[in-house]
PDB file of C-alpha atoms in Angstrom:
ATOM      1  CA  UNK A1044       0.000   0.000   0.000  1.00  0.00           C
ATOM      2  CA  UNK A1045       1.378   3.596  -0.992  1.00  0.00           C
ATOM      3  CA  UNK A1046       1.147   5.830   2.006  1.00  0.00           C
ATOM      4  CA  UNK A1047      -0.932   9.044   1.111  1.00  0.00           C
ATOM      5  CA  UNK A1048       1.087  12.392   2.264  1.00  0.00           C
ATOM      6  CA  UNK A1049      -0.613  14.669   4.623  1.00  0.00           C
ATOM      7  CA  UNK A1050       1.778  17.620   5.460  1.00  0.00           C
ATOM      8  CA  UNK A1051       5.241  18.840   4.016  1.00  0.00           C
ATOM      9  CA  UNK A1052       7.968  19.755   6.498  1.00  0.00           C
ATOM     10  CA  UNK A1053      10.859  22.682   5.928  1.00  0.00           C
ATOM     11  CA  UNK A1054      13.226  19.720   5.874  1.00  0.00           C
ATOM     12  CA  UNK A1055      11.742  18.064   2.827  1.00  0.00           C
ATOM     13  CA  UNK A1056       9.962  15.295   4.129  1.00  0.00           C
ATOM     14  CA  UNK A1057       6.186  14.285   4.284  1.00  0.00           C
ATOM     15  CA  UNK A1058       4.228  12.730   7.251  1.00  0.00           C
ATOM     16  CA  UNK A1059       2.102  10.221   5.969  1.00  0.00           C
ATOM     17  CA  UNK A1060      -1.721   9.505   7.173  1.00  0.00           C
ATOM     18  CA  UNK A1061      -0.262   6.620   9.295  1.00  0.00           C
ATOM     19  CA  UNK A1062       2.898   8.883  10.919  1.00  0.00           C
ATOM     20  CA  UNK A1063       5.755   7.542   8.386  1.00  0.00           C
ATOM     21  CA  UNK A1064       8.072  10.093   6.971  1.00  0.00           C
ATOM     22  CA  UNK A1065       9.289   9.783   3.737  1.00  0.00           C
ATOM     23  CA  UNK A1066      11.488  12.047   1.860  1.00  0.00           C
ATOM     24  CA  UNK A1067       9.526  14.169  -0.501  1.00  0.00           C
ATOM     25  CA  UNK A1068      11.749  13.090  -3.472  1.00  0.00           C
ATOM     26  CA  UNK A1069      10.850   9.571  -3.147  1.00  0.00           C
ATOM     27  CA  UNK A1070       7.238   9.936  -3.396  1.00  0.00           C
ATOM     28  CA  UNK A1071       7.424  11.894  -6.610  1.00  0.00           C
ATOM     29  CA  UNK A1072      10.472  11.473  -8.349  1.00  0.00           C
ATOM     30  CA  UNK A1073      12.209  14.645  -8.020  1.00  0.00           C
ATOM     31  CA  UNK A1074      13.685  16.579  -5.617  1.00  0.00           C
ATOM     32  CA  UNK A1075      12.500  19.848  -4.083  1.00  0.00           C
ATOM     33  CA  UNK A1076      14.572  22.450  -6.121  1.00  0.00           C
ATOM     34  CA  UNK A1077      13.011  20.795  -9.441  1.00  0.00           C
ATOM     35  CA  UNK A1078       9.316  21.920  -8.102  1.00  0.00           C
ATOM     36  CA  UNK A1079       9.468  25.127 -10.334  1.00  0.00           C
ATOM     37  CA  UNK A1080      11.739  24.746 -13.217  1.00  0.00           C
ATOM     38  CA  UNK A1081      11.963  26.981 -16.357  1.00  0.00           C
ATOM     39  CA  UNK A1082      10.829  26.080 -20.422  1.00  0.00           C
ATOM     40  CA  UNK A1083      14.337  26.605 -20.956  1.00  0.00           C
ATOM     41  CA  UNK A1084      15.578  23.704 -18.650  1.00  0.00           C
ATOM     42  CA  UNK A1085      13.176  21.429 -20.750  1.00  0.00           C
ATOM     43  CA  UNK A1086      14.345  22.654 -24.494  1.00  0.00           C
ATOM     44  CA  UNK A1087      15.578  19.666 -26.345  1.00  0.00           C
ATOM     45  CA  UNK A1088      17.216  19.534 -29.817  1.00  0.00           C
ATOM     46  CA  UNK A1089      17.367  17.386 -32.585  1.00  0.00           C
ATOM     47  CA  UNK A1090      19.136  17.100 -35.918  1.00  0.00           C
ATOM     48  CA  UNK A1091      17.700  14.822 -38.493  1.00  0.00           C
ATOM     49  CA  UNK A1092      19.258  14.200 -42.438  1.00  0.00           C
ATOM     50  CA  UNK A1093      16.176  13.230 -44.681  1.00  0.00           C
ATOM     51  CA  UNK A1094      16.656  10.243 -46.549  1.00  0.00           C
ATOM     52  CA  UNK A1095      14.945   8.595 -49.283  1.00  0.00           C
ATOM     53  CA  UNK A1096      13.081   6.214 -46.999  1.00  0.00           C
ATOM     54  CA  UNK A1097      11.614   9.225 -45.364  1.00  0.00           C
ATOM     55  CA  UNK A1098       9.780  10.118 -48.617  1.00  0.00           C
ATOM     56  CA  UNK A1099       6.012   9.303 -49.722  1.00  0.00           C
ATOM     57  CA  UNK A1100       5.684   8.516 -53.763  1.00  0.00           C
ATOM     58  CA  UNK A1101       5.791  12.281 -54.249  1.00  0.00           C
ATOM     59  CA  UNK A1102       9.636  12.859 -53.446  1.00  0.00           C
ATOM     60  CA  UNK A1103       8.864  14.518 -50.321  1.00  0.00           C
ATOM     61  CA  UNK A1104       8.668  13.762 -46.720  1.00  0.00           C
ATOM     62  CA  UNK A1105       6.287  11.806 -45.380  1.00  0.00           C
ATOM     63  CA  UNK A1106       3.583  14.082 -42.854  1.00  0.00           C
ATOM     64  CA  UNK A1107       3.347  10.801 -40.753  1.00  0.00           C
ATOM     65  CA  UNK A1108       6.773  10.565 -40.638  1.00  0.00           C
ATOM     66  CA  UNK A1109       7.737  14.342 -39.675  1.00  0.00           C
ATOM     67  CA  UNK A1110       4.414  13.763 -36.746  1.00  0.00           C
ATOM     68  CA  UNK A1111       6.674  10.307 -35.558  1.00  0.00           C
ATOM     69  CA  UNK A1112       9.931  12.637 -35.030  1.00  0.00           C
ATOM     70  CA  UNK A1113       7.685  15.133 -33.737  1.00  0.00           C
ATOM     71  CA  UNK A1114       6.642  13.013 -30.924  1.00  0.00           C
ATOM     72  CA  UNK A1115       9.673  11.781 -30.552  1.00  0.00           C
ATOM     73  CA  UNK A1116      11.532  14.610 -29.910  1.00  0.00           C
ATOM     74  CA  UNK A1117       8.551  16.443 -27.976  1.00  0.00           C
ATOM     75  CA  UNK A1118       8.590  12.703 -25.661  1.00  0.00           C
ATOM     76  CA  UNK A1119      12.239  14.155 -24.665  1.00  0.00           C
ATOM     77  CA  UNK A1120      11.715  17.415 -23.598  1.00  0.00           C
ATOM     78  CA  UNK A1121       8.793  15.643 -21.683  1.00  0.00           C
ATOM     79  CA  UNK A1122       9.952  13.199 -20.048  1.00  0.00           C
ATOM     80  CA  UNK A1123      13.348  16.076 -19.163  1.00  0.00           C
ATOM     81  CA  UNK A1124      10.540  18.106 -17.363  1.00  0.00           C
ATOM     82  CA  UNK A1125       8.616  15.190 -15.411  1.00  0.00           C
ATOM     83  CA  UNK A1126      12.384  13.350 -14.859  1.00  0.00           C
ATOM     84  CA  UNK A1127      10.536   9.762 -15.589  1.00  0.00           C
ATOM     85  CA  UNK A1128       8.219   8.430 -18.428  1.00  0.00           C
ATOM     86  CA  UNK A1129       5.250  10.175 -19.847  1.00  0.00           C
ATOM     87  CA  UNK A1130       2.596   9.120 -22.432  1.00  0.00           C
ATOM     88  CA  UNK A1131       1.123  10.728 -25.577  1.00  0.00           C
ATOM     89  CA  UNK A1132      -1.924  11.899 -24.594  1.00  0.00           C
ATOM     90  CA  UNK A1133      -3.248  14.445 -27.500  1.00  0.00           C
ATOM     91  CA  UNK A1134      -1.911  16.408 -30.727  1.00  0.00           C
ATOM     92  CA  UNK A1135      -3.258  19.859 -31.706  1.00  0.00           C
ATOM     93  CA  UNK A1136      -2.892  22.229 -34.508  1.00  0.00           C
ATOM     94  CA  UNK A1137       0.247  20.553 -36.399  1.00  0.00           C
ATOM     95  CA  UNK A1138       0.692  21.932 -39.423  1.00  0.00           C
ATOM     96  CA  UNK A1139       3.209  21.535 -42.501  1.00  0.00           C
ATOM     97  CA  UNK A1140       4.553  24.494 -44.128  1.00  0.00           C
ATOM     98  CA  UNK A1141       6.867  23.468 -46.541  1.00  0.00           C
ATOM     99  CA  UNK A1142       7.920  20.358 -47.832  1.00  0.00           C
ATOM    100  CA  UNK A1143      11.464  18.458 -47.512  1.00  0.00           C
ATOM    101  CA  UNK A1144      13.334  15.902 -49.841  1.00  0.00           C
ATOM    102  CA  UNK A1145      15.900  13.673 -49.223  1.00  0.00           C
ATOM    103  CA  UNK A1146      19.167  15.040 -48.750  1.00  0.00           C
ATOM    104  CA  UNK A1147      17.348  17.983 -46.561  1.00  0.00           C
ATOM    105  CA  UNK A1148      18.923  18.379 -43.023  1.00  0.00           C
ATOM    106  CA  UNK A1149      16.342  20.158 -40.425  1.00  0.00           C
ATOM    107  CA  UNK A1150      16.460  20.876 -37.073  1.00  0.00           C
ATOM    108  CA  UNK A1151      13.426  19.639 -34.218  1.00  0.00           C
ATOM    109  CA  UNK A1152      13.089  22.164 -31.255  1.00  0.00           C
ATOM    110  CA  UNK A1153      10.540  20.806 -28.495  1.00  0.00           C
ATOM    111  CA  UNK A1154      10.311  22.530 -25.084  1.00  0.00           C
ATOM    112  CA  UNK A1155       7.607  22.112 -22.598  1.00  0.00           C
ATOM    113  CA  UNK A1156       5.554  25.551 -22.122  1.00  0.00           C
ATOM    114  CA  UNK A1157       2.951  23.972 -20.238  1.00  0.00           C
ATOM    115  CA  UNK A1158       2.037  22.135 -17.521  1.00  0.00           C
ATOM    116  CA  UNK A1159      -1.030  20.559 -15.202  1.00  0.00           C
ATOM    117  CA  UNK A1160      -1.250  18.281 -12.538  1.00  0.00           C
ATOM    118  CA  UNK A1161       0.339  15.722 -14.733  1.00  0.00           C
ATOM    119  CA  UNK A1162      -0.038  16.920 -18.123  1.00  0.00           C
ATOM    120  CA  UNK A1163       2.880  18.719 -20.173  1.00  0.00           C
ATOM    121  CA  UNK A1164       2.008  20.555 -23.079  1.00  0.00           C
ATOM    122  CA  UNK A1165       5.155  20.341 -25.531  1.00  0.00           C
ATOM    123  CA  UNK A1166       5.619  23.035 -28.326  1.00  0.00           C
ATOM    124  CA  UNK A1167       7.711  21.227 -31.361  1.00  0.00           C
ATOM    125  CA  UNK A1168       8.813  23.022 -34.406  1.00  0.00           C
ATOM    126  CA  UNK A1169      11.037  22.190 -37.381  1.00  0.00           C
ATOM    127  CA  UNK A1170      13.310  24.688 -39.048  1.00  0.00           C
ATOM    128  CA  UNK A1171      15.282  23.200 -42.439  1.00  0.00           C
ATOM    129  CA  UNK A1172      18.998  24.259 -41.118  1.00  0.00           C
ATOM    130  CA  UNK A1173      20.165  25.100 -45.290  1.00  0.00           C
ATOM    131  CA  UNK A1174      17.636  27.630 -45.654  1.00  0.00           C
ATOM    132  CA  UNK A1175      15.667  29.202 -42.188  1.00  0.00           C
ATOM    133  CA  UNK A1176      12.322  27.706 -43.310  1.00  0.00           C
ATOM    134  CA  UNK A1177      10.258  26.476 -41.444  1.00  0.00           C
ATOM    135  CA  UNK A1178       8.729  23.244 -42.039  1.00  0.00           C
ATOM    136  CA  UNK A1179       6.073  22.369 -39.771  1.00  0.00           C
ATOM    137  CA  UNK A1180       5.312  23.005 -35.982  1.00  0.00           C
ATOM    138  CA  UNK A1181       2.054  20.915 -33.496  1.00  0.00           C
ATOM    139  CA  UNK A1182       1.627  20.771 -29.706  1.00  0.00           C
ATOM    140  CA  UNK A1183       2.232  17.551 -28.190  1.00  0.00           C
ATOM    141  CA  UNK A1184       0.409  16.248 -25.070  1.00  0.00           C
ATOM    142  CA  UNK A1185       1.630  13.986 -22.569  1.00  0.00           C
ATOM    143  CA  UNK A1186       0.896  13.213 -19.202  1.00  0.00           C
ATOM    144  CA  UNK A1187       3.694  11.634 -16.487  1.00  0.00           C
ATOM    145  CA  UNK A1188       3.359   8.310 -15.370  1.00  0.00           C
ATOM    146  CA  UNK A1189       5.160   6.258 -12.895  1.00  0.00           C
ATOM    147  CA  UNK A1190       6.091   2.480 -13.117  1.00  0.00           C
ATOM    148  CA  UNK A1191       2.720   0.942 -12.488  1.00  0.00           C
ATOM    149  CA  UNK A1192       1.728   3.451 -15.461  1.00  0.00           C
ATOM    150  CA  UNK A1193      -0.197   5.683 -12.777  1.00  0.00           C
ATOM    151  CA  UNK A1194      -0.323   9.181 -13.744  1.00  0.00           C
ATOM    152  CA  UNK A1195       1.663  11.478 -11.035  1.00  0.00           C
ATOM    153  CA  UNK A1196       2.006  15.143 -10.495  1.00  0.00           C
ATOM    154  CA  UNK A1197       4.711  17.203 -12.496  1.00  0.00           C
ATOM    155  CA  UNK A1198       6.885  20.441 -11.529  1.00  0.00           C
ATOM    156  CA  UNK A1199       5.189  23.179 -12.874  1.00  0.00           C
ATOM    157  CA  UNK A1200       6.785  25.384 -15.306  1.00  0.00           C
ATOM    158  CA  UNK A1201       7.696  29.259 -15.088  1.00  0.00           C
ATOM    159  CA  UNK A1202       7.913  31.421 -18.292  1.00  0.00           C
ATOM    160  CA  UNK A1203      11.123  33.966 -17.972  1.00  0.00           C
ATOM    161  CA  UNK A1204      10.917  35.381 -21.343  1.00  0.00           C
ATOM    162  CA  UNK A1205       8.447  37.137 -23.409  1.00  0.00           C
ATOM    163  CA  UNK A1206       8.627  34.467 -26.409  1.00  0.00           C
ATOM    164  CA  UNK A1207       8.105  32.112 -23.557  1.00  0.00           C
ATOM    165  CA  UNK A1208       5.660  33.718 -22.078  1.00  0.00           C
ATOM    166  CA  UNK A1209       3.647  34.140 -25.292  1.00  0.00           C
ATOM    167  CA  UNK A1210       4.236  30.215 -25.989  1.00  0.00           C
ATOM    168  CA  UNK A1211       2.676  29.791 -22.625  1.00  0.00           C
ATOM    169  CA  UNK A1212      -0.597  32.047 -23.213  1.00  0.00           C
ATOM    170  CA  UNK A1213      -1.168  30.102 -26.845  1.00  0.00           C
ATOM    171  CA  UNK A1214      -0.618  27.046 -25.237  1.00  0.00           C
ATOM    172  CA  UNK A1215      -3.388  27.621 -22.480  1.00  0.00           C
ATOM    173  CA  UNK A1216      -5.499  28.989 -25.078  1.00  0.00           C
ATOM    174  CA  UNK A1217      -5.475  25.654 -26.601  1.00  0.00           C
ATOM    175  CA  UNK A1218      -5.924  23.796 -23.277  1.00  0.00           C
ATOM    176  CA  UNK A1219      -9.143  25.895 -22.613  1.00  0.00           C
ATOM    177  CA  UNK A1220     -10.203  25.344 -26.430  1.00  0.00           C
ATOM    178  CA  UNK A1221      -9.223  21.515 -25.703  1.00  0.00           C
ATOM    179  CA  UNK A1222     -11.454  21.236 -22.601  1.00  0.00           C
ATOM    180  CA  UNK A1223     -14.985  22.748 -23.549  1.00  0.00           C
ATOM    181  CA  UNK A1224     -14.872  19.722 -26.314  1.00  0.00           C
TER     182      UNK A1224
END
């Protein structure tokens, strides 16, 4: 049985329902420095070369291949924030700008701008790294889970900059959008 904490002490430790202390870290995977941590601290990059297998019959890349990175990538900066496993939960609003062949090199920026009790809402974009453009962009969903697949609580996350704090506004306007379907 997993004791339920009660009350937090200035030490770090919880007192359990039935009097057991237990260091806060253990009961949800991180420690107590990591319960505010910024968008930056979850950024993650990726470089990816396009290859000929990544192409549909057109000559271009795949959409359902770009999403797979996509998740990929955002699954990182996810699982970064929470510090353990998370699970897709939800896509919204990816779109494809421009297309990219084989030979194309492009860069995947994900960083969490987002977060709930145990949802992180991951902002992924691709730039092509030969020319600026930008290729596509979505916001992932996932929610933390621990190893009996329970959901658990995340750190939240603090917007420093105004880009970031811009990402975080569209992002909750999409979580409020999200929840009155």
């Amino acid at each position: 049985m997993r004791p339920v904490a009660s009350k937090q002490s200035m030490d770090g430790l919880f007192t359990t329902s039935s009097d057991m202390t237990i260091p806060f870290s253990l009961l949800c995977g991180y420690s107590l420095h990591m319960m505010h941590a910024s968008i930056q601290h979850s950024e993650f990059y990726h470089a990816y070369k396009v290859t000929t297998a990544d192409l549909n019959r057109y000559g271009i890349m795949h959409g359902g291949r770009l999403l797979t990175l996509c998740d990929e990538v955002g699954y990182i900066a996810a699982r970064k924030h929470a510090d353990g496993d998370c699970l897709t939960r939800a896509v919204h609003q990816a779109q494809f700008h421009h297309a990219v062949q084989a030979g194309d090199e492009i860069t995947f920026h994900a960083r969490v701008g987002l977060t709930g009790h145990s949802s992180l809402w991951v902002f992924v974009e691709i730039i092509n790294t030969k020319d600026g453009r930008h290729i596509m962009d979505a916001v992932f969903v996932y929610v933390a889970i621990d190893e009996s697949l329970h959901v658990r609580q995340v750190p939240a996350i603090h917007a420093e900059t105004d880009e970031e704090k811009q990402l975080q506004s569209r992002l909750k306007r999409i979580r409020e959008a999200f929840s009155r379907v």
